[in-house]
Short mmCIF file of C-alpha atoms in Angstrom, two decimals:
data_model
loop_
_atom_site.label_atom_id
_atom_site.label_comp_id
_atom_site.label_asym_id
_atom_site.label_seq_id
_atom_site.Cartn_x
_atom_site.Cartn_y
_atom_site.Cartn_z
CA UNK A 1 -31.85 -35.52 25.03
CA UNK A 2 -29.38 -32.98 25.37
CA UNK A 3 -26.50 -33.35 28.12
CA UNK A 4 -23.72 -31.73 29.73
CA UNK A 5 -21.54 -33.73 31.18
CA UNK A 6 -19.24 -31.77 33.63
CA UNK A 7 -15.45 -33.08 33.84
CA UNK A 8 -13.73 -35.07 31.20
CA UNK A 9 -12.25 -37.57 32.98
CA UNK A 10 -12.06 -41.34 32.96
CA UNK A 11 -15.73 -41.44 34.14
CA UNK A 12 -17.17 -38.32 32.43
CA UNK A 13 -15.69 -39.24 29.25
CA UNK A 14 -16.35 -42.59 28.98
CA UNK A 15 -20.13 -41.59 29.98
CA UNK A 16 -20.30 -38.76 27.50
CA UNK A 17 -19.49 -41.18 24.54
CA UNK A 18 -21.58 -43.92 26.00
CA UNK A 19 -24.48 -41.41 25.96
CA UNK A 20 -23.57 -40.03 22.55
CA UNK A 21 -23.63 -43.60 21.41
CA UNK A 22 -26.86 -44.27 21.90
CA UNK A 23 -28.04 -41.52 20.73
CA UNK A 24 -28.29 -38.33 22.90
CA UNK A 25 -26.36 -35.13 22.28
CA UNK A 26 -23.92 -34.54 24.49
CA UNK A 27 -21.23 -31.73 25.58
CA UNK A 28 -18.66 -32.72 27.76
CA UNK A 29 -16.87 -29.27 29.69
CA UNK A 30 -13.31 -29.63 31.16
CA UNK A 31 -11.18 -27.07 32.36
CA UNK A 32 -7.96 -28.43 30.66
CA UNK A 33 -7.61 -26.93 27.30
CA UNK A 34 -5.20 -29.47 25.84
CA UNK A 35 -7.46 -32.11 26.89
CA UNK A 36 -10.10 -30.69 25.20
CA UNK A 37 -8.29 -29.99 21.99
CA UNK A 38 -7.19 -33.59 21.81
CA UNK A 39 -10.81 -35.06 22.55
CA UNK A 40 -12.26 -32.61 20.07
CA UNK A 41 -9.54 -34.38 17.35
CA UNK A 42 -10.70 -37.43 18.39
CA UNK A 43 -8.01 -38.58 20.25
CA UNK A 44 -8.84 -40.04 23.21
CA UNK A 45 -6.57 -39.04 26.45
CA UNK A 46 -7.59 -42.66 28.22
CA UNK A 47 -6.50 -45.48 27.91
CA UNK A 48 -9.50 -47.80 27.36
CA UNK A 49 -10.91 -50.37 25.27
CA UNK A 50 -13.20 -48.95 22.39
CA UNK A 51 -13.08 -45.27 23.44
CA UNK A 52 -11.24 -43.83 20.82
CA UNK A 53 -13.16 -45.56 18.08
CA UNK A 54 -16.60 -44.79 20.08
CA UNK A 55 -15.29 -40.89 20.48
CA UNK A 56 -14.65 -40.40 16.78
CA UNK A 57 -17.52 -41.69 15.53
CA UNK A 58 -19.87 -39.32 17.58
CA UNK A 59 -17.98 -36.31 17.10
CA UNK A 60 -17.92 -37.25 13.33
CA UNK A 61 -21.66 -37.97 13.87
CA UNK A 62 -22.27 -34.62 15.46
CA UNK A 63 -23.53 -35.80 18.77
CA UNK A 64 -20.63 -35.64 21.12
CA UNK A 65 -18.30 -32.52 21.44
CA UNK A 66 -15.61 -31.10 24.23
CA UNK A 67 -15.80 -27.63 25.51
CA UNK A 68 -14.05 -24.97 28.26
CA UNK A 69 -16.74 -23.03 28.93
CA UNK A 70 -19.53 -24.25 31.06
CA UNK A 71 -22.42 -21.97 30.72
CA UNK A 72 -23.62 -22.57 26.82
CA UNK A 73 -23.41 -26.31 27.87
CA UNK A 74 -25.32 -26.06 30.97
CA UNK A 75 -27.61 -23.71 29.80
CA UNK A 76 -28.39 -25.84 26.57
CA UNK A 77 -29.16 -29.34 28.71
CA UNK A 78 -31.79 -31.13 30.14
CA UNK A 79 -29.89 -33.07 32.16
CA UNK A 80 -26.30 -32.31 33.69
CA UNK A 81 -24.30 -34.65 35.17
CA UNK A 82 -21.36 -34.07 37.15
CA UNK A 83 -18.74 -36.56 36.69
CA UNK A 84 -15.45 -34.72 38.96
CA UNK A 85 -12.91 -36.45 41.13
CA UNK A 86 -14.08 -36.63 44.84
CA UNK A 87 -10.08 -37.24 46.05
CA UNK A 88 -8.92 -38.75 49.91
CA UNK A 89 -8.67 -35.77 52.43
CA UNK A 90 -6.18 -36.78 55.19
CA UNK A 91 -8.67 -38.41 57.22
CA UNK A 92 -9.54 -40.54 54.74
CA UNK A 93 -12.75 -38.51 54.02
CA UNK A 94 -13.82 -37.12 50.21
CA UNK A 95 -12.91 -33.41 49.62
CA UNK A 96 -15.60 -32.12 47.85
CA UNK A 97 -14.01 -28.97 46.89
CA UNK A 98 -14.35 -29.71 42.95
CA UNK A 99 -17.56 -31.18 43.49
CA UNK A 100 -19.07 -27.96 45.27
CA UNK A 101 -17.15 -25.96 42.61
CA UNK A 102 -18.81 -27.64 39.88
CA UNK A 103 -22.63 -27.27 41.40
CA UNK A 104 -21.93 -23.72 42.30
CA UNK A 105 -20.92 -22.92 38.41
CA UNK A 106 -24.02 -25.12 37.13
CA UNK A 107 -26.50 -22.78 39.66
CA UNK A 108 -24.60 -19.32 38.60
CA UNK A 109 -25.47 -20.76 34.77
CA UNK A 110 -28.79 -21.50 35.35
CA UNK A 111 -29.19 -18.18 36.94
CA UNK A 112 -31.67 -16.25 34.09
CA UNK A 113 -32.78 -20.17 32.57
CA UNK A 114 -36.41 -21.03 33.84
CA UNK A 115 -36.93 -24.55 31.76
CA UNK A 116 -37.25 -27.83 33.97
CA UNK A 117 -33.86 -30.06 33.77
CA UNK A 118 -31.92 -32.15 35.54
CA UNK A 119 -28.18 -31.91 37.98
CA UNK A 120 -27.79 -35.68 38.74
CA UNK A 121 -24.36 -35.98 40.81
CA UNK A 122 -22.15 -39.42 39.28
CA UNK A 123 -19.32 -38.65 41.02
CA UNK A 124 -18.94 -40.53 44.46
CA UNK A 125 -20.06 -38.78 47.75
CA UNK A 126 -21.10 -40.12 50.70
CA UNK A 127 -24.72 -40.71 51.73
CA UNK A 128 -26.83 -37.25 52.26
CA UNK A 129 -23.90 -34.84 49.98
CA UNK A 130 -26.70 -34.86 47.17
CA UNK A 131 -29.13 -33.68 48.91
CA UNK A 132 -27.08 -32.01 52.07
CA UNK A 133 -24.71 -30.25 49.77
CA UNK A 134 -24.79 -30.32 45.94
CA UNK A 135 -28.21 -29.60 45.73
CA UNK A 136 -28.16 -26.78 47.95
CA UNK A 137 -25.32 -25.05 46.26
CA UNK A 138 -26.84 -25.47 43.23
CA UNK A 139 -30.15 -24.25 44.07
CA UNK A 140 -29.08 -20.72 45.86
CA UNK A 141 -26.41 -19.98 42.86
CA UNK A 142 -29.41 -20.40 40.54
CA UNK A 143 -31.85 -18.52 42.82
CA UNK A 144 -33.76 -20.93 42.29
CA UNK A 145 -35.48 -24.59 43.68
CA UNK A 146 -36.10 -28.13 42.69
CA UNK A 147 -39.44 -26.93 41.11
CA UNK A 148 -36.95 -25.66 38.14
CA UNK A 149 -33.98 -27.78 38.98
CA UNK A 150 -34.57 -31.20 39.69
CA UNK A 151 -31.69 -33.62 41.51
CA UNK A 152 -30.85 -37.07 41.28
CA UNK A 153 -27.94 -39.43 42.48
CA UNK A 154 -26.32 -41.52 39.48
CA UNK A 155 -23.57 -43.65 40.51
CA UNK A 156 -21.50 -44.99 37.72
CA UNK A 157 -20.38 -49.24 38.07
CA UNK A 158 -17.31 -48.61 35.31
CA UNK A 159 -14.46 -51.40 35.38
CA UNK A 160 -11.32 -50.06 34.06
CA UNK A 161 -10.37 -51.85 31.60
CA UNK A 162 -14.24 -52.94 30.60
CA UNK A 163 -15.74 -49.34 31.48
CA UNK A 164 -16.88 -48.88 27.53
CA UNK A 165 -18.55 -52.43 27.72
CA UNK A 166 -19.35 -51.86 30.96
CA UNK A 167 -21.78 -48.29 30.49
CA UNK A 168 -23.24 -49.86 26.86
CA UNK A 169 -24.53 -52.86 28.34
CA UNK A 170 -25.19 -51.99 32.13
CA UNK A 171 -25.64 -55.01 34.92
CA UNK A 172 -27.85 -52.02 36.66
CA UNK A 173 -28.57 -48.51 36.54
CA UNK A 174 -29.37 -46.70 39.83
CA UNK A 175 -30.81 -43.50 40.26
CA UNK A 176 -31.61 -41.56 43.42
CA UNK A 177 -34.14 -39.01 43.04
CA UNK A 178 -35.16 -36.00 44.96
CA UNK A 179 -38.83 -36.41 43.59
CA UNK A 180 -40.96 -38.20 40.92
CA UNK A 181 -39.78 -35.56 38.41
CA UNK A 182 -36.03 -36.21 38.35
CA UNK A 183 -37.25 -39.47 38.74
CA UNK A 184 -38.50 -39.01 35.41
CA UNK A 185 -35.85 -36.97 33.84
CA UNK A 186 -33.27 -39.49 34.52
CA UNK A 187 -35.45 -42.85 33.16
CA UNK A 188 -35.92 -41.39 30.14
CA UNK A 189 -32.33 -40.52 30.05
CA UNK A 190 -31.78 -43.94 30.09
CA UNK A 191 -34.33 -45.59 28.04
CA UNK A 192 -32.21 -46.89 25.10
CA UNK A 193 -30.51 -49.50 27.57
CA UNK A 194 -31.70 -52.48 28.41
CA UNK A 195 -30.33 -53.17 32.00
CA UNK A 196 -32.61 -53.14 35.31
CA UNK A 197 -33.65 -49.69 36.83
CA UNK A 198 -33.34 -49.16 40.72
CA UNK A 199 -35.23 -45.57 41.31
CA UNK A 200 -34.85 -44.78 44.89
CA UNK A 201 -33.79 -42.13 47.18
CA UNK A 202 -30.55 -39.62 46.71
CA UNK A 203 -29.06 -41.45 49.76
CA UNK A 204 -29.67 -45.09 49.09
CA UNK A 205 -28.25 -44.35 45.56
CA UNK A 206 -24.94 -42.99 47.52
CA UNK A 207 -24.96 -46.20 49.89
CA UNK A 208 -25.08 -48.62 46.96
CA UNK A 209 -22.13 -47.27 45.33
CA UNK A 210 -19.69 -47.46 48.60
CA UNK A 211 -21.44 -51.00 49.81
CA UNK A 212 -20.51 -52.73 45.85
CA UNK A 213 -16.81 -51.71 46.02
CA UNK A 214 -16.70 -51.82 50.11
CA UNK A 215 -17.99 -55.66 49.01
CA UNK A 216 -15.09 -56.20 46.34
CA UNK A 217 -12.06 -54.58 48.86
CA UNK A 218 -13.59 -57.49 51.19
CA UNK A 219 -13.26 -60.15 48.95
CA UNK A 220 -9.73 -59.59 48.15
CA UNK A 221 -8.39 -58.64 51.60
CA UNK A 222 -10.17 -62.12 52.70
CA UNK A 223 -8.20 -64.15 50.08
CA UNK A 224 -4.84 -62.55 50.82
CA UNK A 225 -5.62 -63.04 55.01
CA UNK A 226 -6.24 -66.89 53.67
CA UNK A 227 -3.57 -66.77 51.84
CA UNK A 228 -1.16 -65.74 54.85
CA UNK A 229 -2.98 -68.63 56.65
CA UNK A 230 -1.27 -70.96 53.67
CA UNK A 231 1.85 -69.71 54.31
CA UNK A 232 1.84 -70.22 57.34
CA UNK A 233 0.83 -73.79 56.73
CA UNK A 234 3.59 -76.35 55.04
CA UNK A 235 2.32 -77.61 51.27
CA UNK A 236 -0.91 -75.71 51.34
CA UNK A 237 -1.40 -73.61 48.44
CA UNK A 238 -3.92 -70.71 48.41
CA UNK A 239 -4.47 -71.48 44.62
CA UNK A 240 -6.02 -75.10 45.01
CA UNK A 241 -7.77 -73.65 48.13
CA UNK A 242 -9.27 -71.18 46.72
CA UNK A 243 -10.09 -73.23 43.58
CA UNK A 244 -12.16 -75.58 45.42
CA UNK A 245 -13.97 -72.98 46.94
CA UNK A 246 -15.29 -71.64 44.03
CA UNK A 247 -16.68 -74.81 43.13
CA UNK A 248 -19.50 -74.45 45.64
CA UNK A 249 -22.83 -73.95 43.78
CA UNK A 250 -23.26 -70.53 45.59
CA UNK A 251 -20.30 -69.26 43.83
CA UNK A 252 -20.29 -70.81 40.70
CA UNK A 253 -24.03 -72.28 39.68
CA UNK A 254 -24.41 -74.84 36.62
CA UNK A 255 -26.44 -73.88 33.85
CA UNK A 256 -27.51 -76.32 31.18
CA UNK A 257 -25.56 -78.77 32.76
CA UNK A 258 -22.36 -76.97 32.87
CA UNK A 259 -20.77 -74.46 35.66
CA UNK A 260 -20.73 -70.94 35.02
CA UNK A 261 -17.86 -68.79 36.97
CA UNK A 262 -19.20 -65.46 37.67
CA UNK A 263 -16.75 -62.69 36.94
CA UNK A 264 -16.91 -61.14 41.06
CA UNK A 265 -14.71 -64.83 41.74
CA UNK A 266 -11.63 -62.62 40.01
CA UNK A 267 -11.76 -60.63 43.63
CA UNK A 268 -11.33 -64.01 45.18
CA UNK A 269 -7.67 -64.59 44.67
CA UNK A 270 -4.75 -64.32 46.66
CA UNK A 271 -2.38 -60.84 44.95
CA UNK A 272 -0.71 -58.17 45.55
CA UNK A 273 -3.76 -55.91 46.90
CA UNK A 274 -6.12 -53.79 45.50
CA UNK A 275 -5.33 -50.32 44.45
CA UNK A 276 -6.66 -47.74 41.32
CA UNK A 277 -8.92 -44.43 41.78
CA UNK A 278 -11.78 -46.77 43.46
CA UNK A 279 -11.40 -49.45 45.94
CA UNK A 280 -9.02 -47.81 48.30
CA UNK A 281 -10.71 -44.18 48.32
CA UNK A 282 -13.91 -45.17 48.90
CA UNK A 283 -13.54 -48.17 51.32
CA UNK A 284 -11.65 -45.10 53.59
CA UNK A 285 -14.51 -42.78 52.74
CA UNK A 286 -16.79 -45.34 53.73
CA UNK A 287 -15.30 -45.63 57.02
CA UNK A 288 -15.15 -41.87 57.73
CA UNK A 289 -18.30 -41.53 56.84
CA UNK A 290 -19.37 -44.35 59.42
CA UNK A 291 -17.30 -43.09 62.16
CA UNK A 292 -18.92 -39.50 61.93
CA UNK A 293 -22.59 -41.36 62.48
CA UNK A 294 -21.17 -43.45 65.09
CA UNK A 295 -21.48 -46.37 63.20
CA UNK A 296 -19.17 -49.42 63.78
CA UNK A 297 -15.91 -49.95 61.63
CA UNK A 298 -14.20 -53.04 62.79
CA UNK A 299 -14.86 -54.98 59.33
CA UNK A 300 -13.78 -51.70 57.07
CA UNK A 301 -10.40 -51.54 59.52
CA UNK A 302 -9.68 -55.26 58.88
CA UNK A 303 -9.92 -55.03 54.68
CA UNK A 304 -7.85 -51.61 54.85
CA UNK A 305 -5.07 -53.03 57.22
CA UNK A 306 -4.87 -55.97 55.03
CA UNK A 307 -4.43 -54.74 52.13
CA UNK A 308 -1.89 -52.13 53.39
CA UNK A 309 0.25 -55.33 54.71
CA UNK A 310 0.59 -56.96 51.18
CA UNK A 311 3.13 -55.26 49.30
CA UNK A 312 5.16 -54.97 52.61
CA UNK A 313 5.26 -58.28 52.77
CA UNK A 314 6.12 -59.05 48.67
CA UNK A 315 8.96 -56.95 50.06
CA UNK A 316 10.08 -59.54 53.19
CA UNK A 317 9.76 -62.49 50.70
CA UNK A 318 12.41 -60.88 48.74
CA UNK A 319 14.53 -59.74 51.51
CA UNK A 320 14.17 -63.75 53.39
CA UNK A 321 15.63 -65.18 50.20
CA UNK A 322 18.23 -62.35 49.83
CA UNK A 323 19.46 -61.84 53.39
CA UNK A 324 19.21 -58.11 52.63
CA UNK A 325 18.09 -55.84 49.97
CA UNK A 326 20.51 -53.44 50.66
CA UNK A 327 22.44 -52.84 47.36
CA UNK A 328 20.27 -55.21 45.49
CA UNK A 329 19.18 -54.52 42.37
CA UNK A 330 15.39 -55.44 42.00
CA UNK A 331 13.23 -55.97 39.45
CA UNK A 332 10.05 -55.02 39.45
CA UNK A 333 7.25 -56.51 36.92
CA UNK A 334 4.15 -54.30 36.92
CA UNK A 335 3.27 -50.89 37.38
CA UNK A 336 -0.16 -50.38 37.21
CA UNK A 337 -2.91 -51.12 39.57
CA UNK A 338 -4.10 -54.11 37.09
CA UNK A 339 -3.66 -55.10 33.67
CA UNK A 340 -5.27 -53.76 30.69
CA UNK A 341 -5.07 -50.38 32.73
CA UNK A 342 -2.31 -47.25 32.58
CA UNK A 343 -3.92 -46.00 35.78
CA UNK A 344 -1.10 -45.78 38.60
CA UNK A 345 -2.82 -44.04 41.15
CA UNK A 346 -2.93 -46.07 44.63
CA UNK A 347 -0.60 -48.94 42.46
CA UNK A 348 0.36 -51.65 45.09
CA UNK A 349 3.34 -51.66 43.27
CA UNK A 350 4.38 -48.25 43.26
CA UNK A 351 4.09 -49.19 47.05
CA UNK A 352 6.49 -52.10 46.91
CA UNK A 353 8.54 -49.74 44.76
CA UNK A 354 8.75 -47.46 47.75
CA UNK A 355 9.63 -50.55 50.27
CA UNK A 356 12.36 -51.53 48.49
CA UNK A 357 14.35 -48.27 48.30
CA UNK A 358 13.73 -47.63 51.40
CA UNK A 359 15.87 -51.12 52.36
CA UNK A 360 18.19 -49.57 50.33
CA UNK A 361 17.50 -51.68 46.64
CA UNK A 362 18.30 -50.04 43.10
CA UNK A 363 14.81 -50.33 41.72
CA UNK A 364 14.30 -51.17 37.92
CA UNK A 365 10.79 -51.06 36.75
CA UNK A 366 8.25 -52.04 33.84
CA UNK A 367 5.21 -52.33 32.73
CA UNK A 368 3.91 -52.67 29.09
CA UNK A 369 1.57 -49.21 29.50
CA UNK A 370 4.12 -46.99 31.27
CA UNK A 371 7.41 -45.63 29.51
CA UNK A 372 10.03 -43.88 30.54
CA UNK A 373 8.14 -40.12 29.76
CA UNK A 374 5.11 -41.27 31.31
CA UNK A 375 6.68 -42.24 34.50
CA UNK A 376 8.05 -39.20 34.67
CA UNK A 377 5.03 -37.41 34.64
CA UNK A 378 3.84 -39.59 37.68
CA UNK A 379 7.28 -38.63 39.64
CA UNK A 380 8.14 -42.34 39.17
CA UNK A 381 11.52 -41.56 38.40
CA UNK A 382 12.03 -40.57 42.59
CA UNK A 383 11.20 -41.49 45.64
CA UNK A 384 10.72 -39.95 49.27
CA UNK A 385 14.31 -40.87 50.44
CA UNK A 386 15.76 -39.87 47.20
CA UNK A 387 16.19 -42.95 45.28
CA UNK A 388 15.51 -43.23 41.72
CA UNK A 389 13.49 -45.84 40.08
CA UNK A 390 14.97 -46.65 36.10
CA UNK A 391 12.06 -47.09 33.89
CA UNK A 392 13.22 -50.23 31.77
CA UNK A 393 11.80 -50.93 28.27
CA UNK A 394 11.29 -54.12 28.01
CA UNK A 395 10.99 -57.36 30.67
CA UNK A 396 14.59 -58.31 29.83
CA UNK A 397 16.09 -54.82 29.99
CA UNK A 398 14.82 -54.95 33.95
CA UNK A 399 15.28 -58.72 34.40
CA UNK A 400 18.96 -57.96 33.58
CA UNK A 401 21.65 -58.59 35.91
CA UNK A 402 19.00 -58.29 38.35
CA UNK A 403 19.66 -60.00 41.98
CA UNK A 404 15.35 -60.54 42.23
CA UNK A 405 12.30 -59.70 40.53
CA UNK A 406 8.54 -59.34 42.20
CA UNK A 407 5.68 -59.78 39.76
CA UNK A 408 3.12 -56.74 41.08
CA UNK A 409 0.57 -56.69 38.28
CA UNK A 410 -1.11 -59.52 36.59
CA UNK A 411 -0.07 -58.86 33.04
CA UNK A 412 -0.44 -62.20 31.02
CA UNK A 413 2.64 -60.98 28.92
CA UNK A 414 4.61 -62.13 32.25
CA UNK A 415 3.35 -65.94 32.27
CA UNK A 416 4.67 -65.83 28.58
CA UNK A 417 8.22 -64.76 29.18
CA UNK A 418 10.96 -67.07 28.27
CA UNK A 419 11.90 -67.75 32.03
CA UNK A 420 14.83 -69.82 31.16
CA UNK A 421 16.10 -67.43 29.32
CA UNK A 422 15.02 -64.39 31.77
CA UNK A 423 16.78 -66.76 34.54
CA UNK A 424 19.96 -66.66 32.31
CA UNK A 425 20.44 -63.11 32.50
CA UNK A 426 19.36 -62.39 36.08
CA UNK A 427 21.93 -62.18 38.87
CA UNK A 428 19.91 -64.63 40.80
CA UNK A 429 16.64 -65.85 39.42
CA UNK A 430 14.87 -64.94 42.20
CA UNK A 431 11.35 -63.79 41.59
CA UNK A 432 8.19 -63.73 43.86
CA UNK A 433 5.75 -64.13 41.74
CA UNK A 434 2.73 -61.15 43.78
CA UNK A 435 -0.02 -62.05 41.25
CA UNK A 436 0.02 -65.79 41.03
CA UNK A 437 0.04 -65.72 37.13
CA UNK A 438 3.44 -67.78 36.20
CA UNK A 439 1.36 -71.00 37.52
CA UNK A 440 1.73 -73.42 34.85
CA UNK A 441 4.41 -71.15 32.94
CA UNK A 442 7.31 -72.81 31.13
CA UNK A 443 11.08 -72.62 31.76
CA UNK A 444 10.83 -72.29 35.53
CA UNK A 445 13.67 -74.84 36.02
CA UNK A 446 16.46 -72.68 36.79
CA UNK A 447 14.02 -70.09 38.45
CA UNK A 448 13.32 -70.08 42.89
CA UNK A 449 9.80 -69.16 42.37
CA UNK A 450 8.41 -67.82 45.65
CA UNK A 451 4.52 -68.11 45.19
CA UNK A 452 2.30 -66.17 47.70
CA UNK A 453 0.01 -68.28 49.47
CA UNK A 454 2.32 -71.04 49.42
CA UNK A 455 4.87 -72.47 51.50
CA UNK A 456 6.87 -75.53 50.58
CA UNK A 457 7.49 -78.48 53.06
#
């Protein structure tokens, strides 16, 4: 089939190549030039697993290609899929300013073309914008209705980190159609994979997507409220709770005799918080969405609240053990929202980055994806009040002289660390370890390792 894919970012590329992969011809429009110069040489402007070899071998192959200008693409598809950001208003409700923009260029397109195809929305609204907005907006630019233009709602269920993995072999595929004939459209679209096929209404389709990441938010604000529950208790640790939990059956079934640990358990474990372009948007959308149909929100408040208290109190671990931070130079491990990720945006740590200059601490920072030019390009080098943040090279370089260190994102490469030797160079080998992952690590001797979830007797 042929496909325009509208927006080029992490979801519209990855699905682009993913389509192109199996097999359809796709286009994939985006407004930024450069970006589509570098796509087009096969360089891939993500960060992620497998897309750069995926993206040059179907633009060698001929089926995958960027472009600037929408018409051609939209004119030349059977299917069009809009795949730009829905961002956080102030209320905590989607702006749907790009999506709108998007539908009313696909409709202006379509204008003069009579031939049956497909807008399917994969960007995340809330329940009724598919068929309340986008479809509307696309159907009087075109001057034209769904008997030419069908609709359909197309979440997308991409990990970062996993996301090519993740759209090749698909857990599920959900698709909320306007009427048998998108209905249509959109299962043959996804025909070459093997992954069950939930057809259903525009608005269920929306629901889904908020309720599986509204579910995941839950998990891990429940783990960190246990885990402030362990702290709270002498010589119980969150980890061994936690542990045991998992055990039960429900969680963690046996198959041929041996148990099987589902990958959702990940959620359920005591950190830092969850952050990235997903979790914390849409669990607020979610709610704003609720309040305007008067629904209840008291379970959405409780996951948002707790999460916002997590890197505050990373923070008041290292200020207890310091008496003040005022001064201090601190060390913070991990910049991204999670490992195996360069994605910043909503980083718990760039949170605890924040709460630390504001009590006044130098801030050093690193993280294995982000140097010192790429910081800058996400204002990491300053802060509201001022302060700057030094972008360090290396774990040592930050580590260095350093009066404590908090460990924000769960890169493995930080359980590996020579800690005896990291303790030799720090000020004070302080370090409050925010992702649990120095468990088990050697050369803690000389290190006070404050462990969330955990208080000693």
């Amino acid at each position: 089939m042929r496909v325009a894919v509208i927006g080029a970012g992490y979801v519209g590329l990855v699905t682009g190549v993913g389509l192109a992969t199996v097999g359809h011809d796709v286009t994939c429009v985006e407004i930024n030039a450069s970006r589509v110069a570098a796509i087009n040489a096969g360089r891939s402007p993500l960060h992620e697993p497998g897309l750069a070899e995926r993206l040059q071998a179907t633009l060698a192959a001929g089926r995958f290609r960027a472009a600037s200008v929408l018409p051609p693409a939209v004119r030349d598809a059977q299917v069009i899929l809009i795949c730009v950001g829905t961002p956080s208003a102030p209320t905590g409700a989607i702006d749907l300013q790009a999506v709108q923009g998007a539908a009313r260029q696909i409709g202006q397109a379509l204008r003069q073309v009579q031939s049956y195809r497909v807008v399917a929305v994969k960007s995340t609204v809330v329940p009724g914008t598919t068929e309340g907005v986008i479809g509307p907006t696309v159907w009087a630019a075109a001057g034209q209705g769904v008997e030419n233009i069908g609709l359909a709602m197309n979440p997308e269920f991409l990990r970062e980190g996993d996301a090519v993995a993740d759209f090749l072999a698909p857990d599920r595929i959900v698709v909320g159609a306007i009427d048998a004939r998108s209905a249509e459209v959109m299962r043959e679209l996804y025909a070459p994979f093997n992954a069950p096929l939930f057809i259903t209404n525009p608005r269920t389709a929306e629901m889904i997507k908020y309720t599986s990441n509204a579910l995941l938010a839950t998990l891990i604000s429940f783990s960190n409220q246990i885990a402030a529950i362990c702290e709270a208790t002498p010589d119980v640790d969150v980890q061994t709770v936690m542990d045991a939990v998992h055990m039960d059956r429900r969680l963690t079934p046996v198959m041929g005799g041996r148990p099987v640990q589902p990958g959702i358990l990940a959620y359920l474990r005591a950190g830092a918080g969850f952050g990235g372009s997903c979790l914390p948007k849409d669990v607020k959308a979610l709610r704003a969405y609720a309040r305007a149909v008067h629904a209840p929100t008291e379970l959405l408040d409780a996951v948002l609240a707790i999460n916002d208290q997590r890197p505050r109190h990373l923070v008041k671990l290292a200020e207890n053990a310091l008496g003040s931070l005022a001064g201090r130079t601190v060390a913070v491990l991990g910049l991204t929202f999670k490992p195996g990720s360069d994605d910043l945006r909503d980083s718990p740590a760039l949170r605890v980055v924040e709460l630390l200059q504001e009590a006044g601490a130098h801030v050093r920072g690193y993280d294995p994806m982000i140097t010192p030019d790429g910081a800058a390009q996400h204002s990491l080098h300053m802060s509201a009040n001022g302060n700057g943040i030094e972008i360090c090279t290396s774990a040592r370089q930050a580590l260095t002289n350093a009066d404590a260190a908090l460990i924000t994102t769960g890169w493995r490469d930080f359980a590996s660390l020579d800690w005896s030797e990291m303790a030799s160079v720090m000020r004070m080998p302080i370090v409050v370890d925010g992702r649990r992952i120095l468990d088990g690590a050697h050369g803690l001797d000389g290190v006070t390792l404050l462990k969330i979830g955990y208080k000693a007797i």
